[in-house]
Coordinates of C-alpha atoms in Angstrom, one line a residue:
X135 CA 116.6 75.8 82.6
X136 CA 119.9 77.2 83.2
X137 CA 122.1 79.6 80.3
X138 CA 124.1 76.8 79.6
X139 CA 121.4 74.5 79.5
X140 CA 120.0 76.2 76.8
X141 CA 123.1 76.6 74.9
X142 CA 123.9 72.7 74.6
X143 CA 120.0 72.5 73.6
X144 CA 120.7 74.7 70.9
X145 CA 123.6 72.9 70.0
X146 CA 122.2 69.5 69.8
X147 CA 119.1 70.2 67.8
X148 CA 120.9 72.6 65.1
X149 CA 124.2 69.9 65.2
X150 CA 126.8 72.9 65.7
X151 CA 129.7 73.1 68.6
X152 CA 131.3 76.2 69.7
X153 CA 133.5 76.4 66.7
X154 CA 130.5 77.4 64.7
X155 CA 128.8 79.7 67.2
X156 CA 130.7 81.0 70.7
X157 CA 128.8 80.7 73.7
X158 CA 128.9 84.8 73.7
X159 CA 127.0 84.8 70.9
X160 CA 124.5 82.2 71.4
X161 CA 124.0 83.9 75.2
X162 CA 123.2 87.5 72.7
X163 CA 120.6 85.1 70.7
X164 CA 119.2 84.2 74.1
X165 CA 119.0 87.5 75.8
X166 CA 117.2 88.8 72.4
X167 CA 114.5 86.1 73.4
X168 CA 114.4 86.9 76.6
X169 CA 113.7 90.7 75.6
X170 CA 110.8 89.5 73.4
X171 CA 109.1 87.6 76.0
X172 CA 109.5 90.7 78.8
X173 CA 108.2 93.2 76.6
X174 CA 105.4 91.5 75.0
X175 CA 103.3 92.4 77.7
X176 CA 103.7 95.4 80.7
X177 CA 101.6 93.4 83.3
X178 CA 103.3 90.5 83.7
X179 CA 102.3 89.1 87.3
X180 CA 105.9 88.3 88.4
X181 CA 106.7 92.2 88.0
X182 CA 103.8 92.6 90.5
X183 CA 105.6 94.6 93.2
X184 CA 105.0 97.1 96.4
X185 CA 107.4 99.5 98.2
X186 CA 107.5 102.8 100.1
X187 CA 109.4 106.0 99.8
X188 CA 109.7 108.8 102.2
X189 CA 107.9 112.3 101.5
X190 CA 111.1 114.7 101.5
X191 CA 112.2 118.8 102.2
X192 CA 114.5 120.7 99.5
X193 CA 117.4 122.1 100.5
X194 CA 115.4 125.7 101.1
X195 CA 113.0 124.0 103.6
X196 CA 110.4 124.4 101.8
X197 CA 108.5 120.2 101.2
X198 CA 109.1 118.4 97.9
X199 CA 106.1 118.4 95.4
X200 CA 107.4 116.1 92.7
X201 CA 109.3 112.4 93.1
X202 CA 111.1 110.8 90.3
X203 CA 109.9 107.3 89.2
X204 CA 113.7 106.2 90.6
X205 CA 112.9 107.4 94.0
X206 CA 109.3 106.7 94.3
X207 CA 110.7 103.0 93.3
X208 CA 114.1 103.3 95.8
X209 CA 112.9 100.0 97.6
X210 CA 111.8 97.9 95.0
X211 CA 114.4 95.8 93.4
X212 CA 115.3 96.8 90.0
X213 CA 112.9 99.8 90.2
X214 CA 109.7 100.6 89.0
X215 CA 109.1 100.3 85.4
X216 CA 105.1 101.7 86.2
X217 CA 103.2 102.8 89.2
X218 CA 99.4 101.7 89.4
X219 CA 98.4 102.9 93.1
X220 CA 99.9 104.9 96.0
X221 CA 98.6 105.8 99.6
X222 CA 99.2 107.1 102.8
X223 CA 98.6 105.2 105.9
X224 CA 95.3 105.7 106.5
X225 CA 94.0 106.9 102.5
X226 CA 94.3 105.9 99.3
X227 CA 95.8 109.1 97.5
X228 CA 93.9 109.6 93.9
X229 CA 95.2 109.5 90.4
X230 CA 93.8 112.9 88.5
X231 CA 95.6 114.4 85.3
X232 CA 98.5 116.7 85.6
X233 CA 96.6 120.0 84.3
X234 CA 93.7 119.2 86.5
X235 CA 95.4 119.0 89.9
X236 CA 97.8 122.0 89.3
X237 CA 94.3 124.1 88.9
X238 CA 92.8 122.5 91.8
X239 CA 96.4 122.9 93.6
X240 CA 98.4 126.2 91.7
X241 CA 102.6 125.0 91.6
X242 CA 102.8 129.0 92.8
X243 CA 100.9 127.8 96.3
X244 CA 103.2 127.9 99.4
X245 CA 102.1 125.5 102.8
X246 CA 101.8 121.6 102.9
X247 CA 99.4 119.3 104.0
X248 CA 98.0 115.4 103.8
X249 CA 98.4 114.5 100.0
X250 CA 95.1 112.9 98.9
X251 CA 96.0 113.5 94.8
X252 CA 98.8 112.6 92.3
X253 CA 99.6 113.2 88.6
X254 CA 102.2 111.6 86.6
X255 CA 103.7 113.2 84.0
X256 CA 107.7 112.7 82.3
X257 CA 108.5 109.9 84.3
X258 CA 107.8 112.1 87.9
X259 CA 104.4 112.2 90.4
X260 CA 103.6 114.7 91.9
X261 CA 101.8 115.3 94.7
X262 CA 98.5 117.5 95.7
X263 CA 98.4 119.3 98.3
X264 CA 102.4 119.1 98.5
X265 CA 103.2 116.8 101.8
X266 CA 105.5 117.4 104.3
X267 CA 108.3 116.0 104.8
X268 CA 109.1 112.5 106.7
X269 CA 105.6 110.9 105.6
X270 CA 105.6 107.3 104.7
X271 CA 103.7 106.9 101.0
X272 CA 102.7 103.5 99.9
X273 CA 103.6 102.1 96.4
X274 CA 102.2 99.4 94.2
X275 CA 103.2 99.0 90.5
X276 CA 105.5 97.0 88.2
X277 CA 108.9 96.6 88.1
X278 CA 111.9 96.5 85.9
X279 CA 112.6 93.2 84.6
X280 CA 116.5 92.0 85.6
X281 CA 119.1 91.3 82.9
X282 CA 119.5 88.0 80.8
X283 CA 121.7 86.6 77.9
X284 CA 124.6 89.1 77.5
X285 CA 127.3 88.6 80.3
X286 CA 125.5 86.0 82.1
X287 CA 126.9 83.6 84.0
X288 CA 126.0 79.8 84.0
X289 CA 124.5 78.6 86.4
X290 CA 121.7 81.2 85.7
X291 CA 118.3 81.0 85.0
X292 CA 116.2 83.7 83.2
X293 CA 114.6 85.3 86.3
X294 CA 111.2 86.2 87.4
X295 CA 109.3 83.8 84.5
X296 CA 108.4 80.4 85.3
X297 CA 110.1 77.3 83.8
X298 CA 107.6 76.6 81.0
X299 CA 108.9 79.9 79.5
X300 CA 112.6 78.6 79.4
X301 CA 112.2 76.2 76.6
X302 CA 111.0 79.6 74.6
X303 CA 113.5 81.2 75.3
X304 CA 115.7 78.6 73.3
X305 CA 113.2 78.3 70.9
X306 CA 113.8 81.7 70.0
X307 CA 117.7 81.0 69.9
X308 CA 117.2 77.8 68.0
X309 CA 115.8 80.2 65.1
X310 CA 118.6 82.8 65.5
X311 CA 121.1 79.9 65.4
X312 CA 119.8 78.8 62.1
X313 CA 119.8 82.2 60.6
X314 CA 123.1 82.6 61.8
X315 CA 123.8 79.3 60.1
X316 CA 122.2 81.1 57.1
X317 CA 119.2 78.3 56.9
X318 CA 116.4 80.8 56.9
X319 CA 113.8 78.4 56.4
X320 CA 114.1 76.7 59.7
X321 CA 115.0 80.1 61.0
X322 CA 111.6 80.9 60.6
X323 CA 110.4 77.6 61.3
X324 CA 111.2 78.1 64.8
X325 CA 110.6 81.5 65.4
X326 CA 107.4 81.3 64.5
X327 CA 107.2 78.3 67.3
X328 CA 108.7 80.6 69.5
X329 CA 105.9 83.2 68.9
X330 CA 102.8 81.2 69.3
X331 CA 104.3 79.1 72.3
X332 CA 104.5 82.7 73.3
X333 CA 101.2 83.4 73.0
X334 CA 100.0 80.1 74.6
X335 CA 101.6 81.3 77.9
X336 CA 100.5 84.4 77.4
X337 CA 96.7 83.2 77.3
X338 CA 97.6 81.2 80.7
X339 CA 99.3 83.2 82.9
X340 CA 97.7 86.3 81.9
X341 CA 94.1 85.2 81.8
X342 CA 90.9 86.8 84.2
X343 CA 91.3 85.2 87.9
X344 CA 88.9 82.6 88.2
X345 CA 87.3 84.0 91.9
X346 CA 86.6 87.7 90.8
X347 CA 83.3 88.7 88.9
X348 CA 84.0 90.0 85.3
X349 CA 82.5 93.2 85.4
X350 CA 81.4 94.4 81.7
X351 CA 79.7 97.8 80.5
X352 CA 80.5 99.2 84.2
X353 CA 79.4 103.4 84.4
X354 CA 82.8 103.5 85.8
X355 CA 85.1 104.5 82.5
X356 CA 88.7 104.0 83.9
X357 CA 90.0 102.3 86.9
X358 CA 91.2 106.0 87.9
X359 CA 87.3 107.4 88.3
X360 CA 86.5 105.0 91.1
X361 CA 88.8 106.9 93.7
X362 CA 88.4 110.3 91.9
X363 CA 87.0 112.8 94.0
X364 CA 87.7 115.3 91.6
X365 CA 85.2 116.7 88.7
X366 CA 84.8 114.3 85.9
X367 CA 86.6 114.8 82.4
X368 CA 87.4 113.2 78.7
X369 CA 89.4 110.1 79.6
X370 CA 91.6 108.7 77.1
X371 CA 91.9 105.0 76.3
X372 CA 95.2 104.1 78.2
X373 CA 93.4 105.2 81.5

């Protein structure tokens, strides 16, 4: 369902022409939807994405330790919103906690070598021991969504989510439309449409993949400790 599609649905169902709300406007209401749906959830599938990025040396000779999430991402379209897993050719490198590896690995340390850690910490990884430069380090992760609603063109589709999330994305603007039209009732009406329609595809597209094994209760706390090589330690939830 194409921008202007969704406009002239809009249209027809609240009985309003441009006059009453400009296609600027209406392509704002849309974008705002849009938003709702992309960060509703960080793990949408579509974001699913895998790059590389070469290990680097400074200025001083002397290799590069720590890699922004910008150039970690530098091949991935958009960028990388978050990073689940990177490796070298021939090893998957290890997620630990930022405190841990600079004790195992003191910042003060001078030399290089085969990076088998990394921390993340203020949007930057950092790698243990620090790698030389010219190495080729795998990616895996999410990332950014592209833009939608404000300045786009018609002819354009809301990109990366599948067509049975267009229609909610002019559900939503169907109850911004009628707010704007100062009918709150129906407003709400539709956004609350919008939300469980939401929540529907949500349950669909973000459900357990039928041919793995659900693993419950597991002694493995995190999906970090099954690679950790490191000593153990108080994990918090979000790992």
């Amino acid at each position: 369902m194409q921008i202007q599609e969704m406009r002239a649905y809009i249209r027809s169902v609240v009985e309003i022409d441009s006059g009453d709300i400009s296609d600027d406007v209406l392509n704002r209401f849309l974008g705002e939807g849009y938003d709702q749906m992309v960060y509703s959830e960080k793990r949408w599938p579509w974001y699913e994405a895998t790059g590389t990025f070469l290990t680097t040396v400074q200025a001083n000779g002397s290799p590069q330790q720590d890699y922004t999430l910008d150039a970690v991402g530098v091949n991935i379209t958009n960028g990388l919103r978050e990073i689940q897993s990177l490796r070298r050719n021939n090893q998957v490198i290890s997620y630990v906690g930022i405190d841990d590896g600079d004790i195992a690995y003191p910042v003060n340390l001078t030399g290089s070598g085969n990076s088998a850690f990394w921390s993340y910490w203020g949007e930057t990884v950092r790698l243990y021991p620090i790698p030389g430069g010219g190495e080729t380090i795998y990616v895996r992760g999410y990332k950014n969504p592209g833009a939608f609603g404000a300045g786009t063109a018609d002819g354009i589709s809301p990109p990366d989510f599948p067509e049975p999330f267009h229609i909610v994305i002019a559900t939503y603007g169907l109850s911004r439309a009628y707010e704007q039209q100062e009918d709150l009732e129906m407003g709400s009406t539709y956004y609350n449409l919008f939300a469980r329609e939401l929540d529907n595809l949500r349950g669909r597209y973000l459900d357990s993949p039928a041919p793995q094994p659900l693993i419950l209760n597991n002694n493995r706390l995190s999906r970090w400790s099954a690679q950790n090589l490191m000593a153990g330690r108080l994990r918090y939830s979000w790992e």
